[in-house]
Coordinates of N, CA and C in Angstrom, one line a residue:
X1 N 107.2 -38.9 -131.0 CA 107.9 -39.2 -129.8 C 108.3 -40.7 -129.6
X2 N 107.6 -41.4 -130.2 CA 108.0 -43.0 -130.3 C 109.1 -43.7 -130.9
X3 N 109.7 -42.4 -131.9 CA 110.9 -42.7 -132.7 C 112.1 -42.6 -131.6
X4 N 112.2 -41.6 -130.5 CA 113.4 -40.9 -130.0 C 114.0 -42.3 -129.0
X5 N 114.6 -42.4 -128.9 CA 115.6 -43.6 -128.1 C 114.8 -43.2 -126.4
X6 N 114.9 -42.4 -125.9 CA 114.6 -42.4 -124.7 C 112.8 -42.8 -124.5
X7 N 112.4 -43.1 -125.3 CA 110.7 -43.2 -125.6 C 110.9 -45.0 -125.5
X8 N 111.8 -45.3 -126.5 CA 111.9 -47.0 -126.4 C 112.6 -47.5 -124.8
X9 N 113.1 -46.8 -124.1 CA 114.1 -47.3 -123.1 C 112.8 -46.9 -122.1
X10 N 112.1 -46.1 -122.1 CA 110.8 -45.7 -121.0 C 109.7 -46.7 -121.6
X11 N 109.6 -47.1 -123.0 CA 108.3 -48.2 -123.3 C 108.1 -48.8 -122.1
X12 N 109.0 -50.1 -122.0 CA 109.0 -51.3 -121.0 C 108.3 -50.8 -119.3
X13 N 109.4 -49.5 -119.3 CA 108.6 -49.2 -117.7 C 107.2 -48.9 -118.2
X14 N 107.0 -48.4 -118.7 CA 105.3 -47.6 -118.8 C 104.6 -48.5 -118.8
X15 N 104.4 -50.0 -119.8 CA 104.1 -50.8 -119.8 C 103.8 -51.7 -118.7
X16 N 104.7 -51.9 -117.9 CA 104.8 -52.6 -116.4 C 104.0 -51.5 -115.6
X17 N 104.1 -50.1 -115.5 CA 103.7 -49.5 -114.8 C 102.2 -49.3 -115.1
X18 N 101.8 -49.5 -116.6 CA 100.1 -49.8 -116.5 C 99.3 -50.9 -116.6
X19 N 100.7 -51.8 -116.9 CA 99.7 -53.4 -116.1 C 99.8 -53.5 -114.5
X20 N 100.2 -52.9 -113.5 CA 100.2 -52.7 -112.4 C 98.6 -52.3 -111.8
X21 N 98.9 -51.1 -112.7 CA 97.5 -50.2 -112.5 C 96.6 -50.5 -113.0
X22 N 96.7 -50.7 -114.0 CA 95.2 -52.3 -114.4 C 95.0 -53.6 -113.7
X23 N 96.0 -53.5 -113.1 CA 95.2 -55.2 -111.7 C 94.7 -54.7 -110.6
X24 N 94.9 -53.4 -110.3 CA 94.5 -52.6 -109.3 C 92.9 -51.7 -109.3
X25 N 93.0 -51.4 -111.0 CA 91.7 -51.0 -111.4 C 90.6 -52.5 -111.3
X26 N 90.9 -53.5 -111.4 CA 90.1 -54.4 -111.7 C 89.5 -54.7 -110.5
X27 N 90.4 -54.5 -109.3 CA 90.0 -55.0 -107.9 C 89.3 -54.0 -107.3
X28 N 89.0 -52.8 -107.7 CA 88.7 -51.4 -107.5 C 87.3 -52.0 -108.5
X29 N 87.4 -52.0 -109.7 CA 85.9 -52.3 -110.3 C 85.2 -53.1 -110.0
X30 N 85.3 -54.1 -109.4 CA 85.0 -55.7 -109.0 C 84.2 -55.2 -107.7
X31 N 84.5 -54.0 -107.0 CA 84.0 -53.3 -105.5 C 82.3 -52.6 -105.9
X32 N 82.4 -51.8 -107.2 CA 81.3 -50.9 -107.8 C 80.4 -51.2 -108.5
X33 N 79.3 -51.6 -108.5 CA 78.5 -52.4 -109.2 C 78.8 -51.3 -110.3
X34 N 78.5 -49.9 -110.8 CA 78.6 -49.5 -111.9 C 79.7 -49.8 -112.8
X35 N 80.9 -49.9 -112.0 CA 82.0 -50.5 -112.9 C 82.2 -51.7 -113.5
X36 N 81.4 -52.4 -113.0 CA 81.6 -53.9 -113.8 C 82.3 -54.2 -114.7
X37 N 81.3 -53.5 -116.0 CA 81.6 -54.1 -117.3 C 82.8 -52.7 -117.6
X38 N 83.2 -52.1 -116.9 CA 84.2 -51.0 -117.3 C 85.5 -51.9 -117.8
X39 N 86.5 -51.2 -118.7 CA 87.5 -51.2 -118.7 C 88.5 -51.1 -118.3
X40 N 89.2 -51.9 -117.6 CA 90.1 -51.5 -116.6 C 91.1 -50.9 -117.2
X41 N 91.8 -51.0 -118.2 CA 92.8 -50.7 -118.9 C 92.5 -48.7 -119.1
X42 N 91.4 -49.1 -119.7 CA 90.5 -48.1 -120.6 C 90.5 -46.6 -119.0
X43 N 89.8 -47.1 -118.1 CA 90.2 -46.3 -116.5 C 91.4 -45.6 -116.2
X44 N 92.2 -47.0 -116.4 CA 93.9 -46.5 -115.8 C 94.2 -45.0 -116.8
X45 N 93.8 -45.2 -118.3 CA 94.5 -44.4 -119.2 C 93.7 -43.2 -118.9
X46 N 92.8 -43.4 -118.8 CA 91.7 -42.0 -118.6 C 92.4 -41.2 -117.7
X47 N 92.5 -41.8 -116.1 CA 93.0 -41.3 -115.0 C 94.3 -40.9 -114.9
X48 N 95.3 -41.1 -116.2 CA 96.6 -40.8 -116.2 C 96.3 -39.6 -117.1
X49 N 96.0 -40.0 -118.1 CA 95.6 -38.6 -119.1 C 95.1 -37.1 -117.9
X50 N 94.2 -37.8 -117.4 CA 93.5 -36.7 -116.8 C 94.6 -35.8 -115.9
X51 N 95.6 -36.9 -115.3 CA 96.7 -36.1 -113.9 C 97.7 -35.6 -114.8
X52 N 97.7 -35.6 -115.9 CA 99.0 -35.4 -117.0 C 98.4 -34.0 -117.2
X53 N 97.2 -33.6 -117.6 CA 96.4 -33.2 -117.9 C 96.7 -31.6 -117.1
X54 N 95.8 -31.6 -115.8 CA 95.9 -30.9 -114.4 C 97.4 -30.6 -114.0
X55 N 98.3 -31.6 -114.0 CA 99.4 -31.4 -113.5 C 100.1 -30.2 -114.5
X56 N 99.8 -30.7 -115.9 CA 100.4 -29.4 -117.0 C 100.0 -28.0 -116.7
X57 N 98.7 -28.2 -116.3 CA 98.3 -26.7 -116.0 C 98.1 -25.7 -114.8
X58 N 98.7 -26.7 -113.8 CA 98.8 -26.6 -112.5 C 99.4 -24.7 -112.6
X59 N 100.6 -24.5 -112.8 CA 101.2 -23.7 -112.7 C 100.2 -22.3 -113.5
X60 N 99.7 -22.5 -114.6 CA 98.8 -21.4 -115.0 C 97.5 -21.0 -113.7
X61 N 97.1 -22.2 -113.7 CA 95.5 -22.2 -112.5 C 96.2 -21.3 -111.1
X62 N 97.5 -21.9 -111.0 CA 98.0 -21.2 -109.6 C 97.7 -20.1 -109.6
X63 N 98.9 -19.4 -110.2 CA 98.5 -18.2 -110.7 C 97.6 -17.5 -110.9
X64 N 96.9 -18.2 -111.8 CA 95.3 -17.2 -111.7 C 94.3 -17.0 -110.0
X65 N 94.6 -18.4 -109.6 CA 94.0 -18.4 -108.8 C 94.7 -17.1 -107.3
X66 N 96.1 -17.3 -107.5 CA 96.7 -16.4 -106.6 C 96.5 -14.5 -106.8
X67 N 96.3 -14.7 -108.3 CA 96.0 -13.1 -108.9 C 94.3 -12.9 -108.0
X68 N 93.4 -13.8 -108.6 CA 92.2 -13.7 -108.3 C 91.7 -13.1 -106.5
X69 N 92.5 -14.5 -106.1 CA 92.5 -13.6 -104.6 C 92.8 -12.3 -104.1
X70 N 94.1 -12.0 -104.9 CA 94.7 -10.4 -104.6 C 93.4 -9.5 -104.6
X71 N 93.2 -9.5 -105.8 CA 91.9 -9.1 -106.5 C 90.8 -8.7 -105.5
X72 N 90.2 -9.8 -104.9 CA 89.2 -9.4 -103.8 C 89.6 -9.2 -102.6
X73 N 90.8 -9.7 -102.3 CA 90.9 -8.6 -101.1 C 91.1 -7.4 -101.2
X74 N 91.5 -7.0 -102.6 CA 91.8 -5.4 -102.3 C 90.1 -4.8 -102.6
X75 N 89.2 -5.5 -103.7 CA 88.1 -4.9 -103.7 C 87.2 -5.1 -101.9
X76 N 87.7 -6.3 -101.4 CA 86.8 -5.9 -100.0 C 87.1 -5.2 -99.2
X77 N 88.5 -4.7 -99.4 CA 89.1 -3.4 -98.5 C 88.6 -2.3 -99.0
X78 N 88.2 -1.7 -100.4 CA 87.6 -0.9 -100.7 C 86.2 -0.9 -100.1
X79 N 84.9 -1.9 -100.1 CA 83.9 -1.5 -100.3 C 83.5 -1.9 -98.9
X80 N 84.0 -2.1 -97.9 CA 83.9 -2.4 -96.5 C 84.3 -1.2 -95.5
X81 N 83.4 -0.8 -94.4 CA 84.0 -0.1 -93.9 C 84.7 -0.1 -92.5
X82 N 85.5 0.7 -92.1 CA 86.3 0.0 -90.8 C 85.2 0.2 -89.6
X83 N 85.4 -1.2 -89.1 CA 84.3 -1.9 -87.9 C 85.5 -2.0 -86.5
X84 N 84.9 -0.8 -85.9 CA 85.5 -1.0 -84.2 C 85.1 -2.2 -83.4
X85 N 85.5 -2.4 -82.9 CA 85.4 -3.7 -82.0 C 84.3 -3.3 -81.2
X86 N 83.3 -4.2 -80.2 CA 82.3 -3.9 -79.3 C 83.1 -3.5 -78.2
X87 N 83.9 -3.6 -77.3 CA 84.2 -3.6 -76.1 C 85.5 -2.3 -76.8
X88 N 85.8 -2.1 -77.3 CA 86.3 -0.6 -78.0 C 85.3 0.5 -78.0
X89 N 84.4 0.1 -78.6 CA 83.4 0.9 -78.8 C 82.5 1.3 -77.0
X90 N 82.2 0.5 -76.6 CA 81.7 0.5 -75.6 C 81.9 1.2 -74.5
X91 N 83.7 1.0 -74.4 CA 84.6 1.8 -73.5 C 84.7 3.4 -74.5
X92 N 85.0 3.6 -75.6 CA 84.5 4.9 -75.6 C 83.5 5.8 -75.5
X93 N 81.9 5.2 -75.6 CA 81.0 5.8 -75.2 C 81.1 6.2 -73.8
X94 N 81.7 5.3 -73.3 CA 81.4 5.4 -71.5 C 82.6 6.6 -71.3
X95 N 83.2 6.6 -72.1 CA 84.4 7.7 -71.8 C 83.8 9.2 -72.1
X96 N 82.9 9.0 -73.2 CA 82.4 10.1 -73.7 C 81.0 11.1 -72.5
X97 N 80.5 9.8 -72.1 CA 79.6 10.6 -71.2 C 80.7 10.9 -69.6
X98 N 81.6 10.4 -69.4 CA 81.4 10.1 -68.0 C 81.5 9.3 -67.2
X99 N 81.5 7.9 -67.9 CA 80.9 6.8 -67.0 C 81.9 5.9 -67.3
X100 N 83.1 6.3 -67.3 CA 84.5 4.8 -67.3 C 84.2 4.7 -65.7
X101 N 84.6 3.1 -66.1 CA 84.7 2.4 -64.5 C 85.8 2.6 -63.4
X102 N 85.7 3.1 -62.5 CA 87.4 3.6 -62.0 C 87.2 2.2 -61.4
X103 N 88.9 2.1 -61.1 CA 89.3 0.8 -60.3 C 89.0 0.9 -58.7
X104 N 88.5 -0.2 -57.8 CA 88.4 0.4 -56.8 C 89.2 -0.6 -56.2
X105 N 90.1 -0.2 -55.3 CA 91.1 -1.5 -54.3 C 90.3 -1.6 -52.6
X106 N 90.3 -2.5 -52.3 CA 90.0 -2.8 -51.2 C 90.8 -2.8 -49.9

């Protein structure tokens, strides 16, 4: 990829764009006592790799993740059973003996 013309004309930006983010890591490590002796350079690369990373596979995880849901909703529609409401239920018993409330006007 380093040979193709569009790789040399993006070098320069990339370069500026991770000395950027290495002055920014440094003020960020300078905050953390465990970061101290960290790499700032070494950070930035990590953290780009990593979103390069995620961002590639974004579109697969969706997916699975959107299948997966389907999935249990339809298994909790199967193994759940249908639940009347209390004040449904309540008003039918009372219908069943007898005992609905008539309206009374004054």
């Amino acid at each position: 990829l380093r040979a193709l013309p569009l790789a040399e004309r993006a070098a320069p930006v990339f370069k500026r764009t991770l000395e950027i983010a290495a002055a920014q890591t440094v003020k960020m490590t300078k905050r953390v006592p465990m970061l101290v002796k960290a790499n700032p350079e070494r950070l930035t690369l990590g953290l780009a790799e990593s979103l390069m990373f995620r961002g590639a596979i974004k579109p697969i995880t969706f997916g699975g993740k959107l299948f997966l849901s389907y999935k249990f909703v339809q298994w909790t529609k199967r193994k759940s059973r249908p639940v009347r409401a209390a004040s449904l239920t309540l008003s039918a018993r009372r219908r069943e003996r007898g005992q609905h409330p008539v309206l009374v006007t004054a």
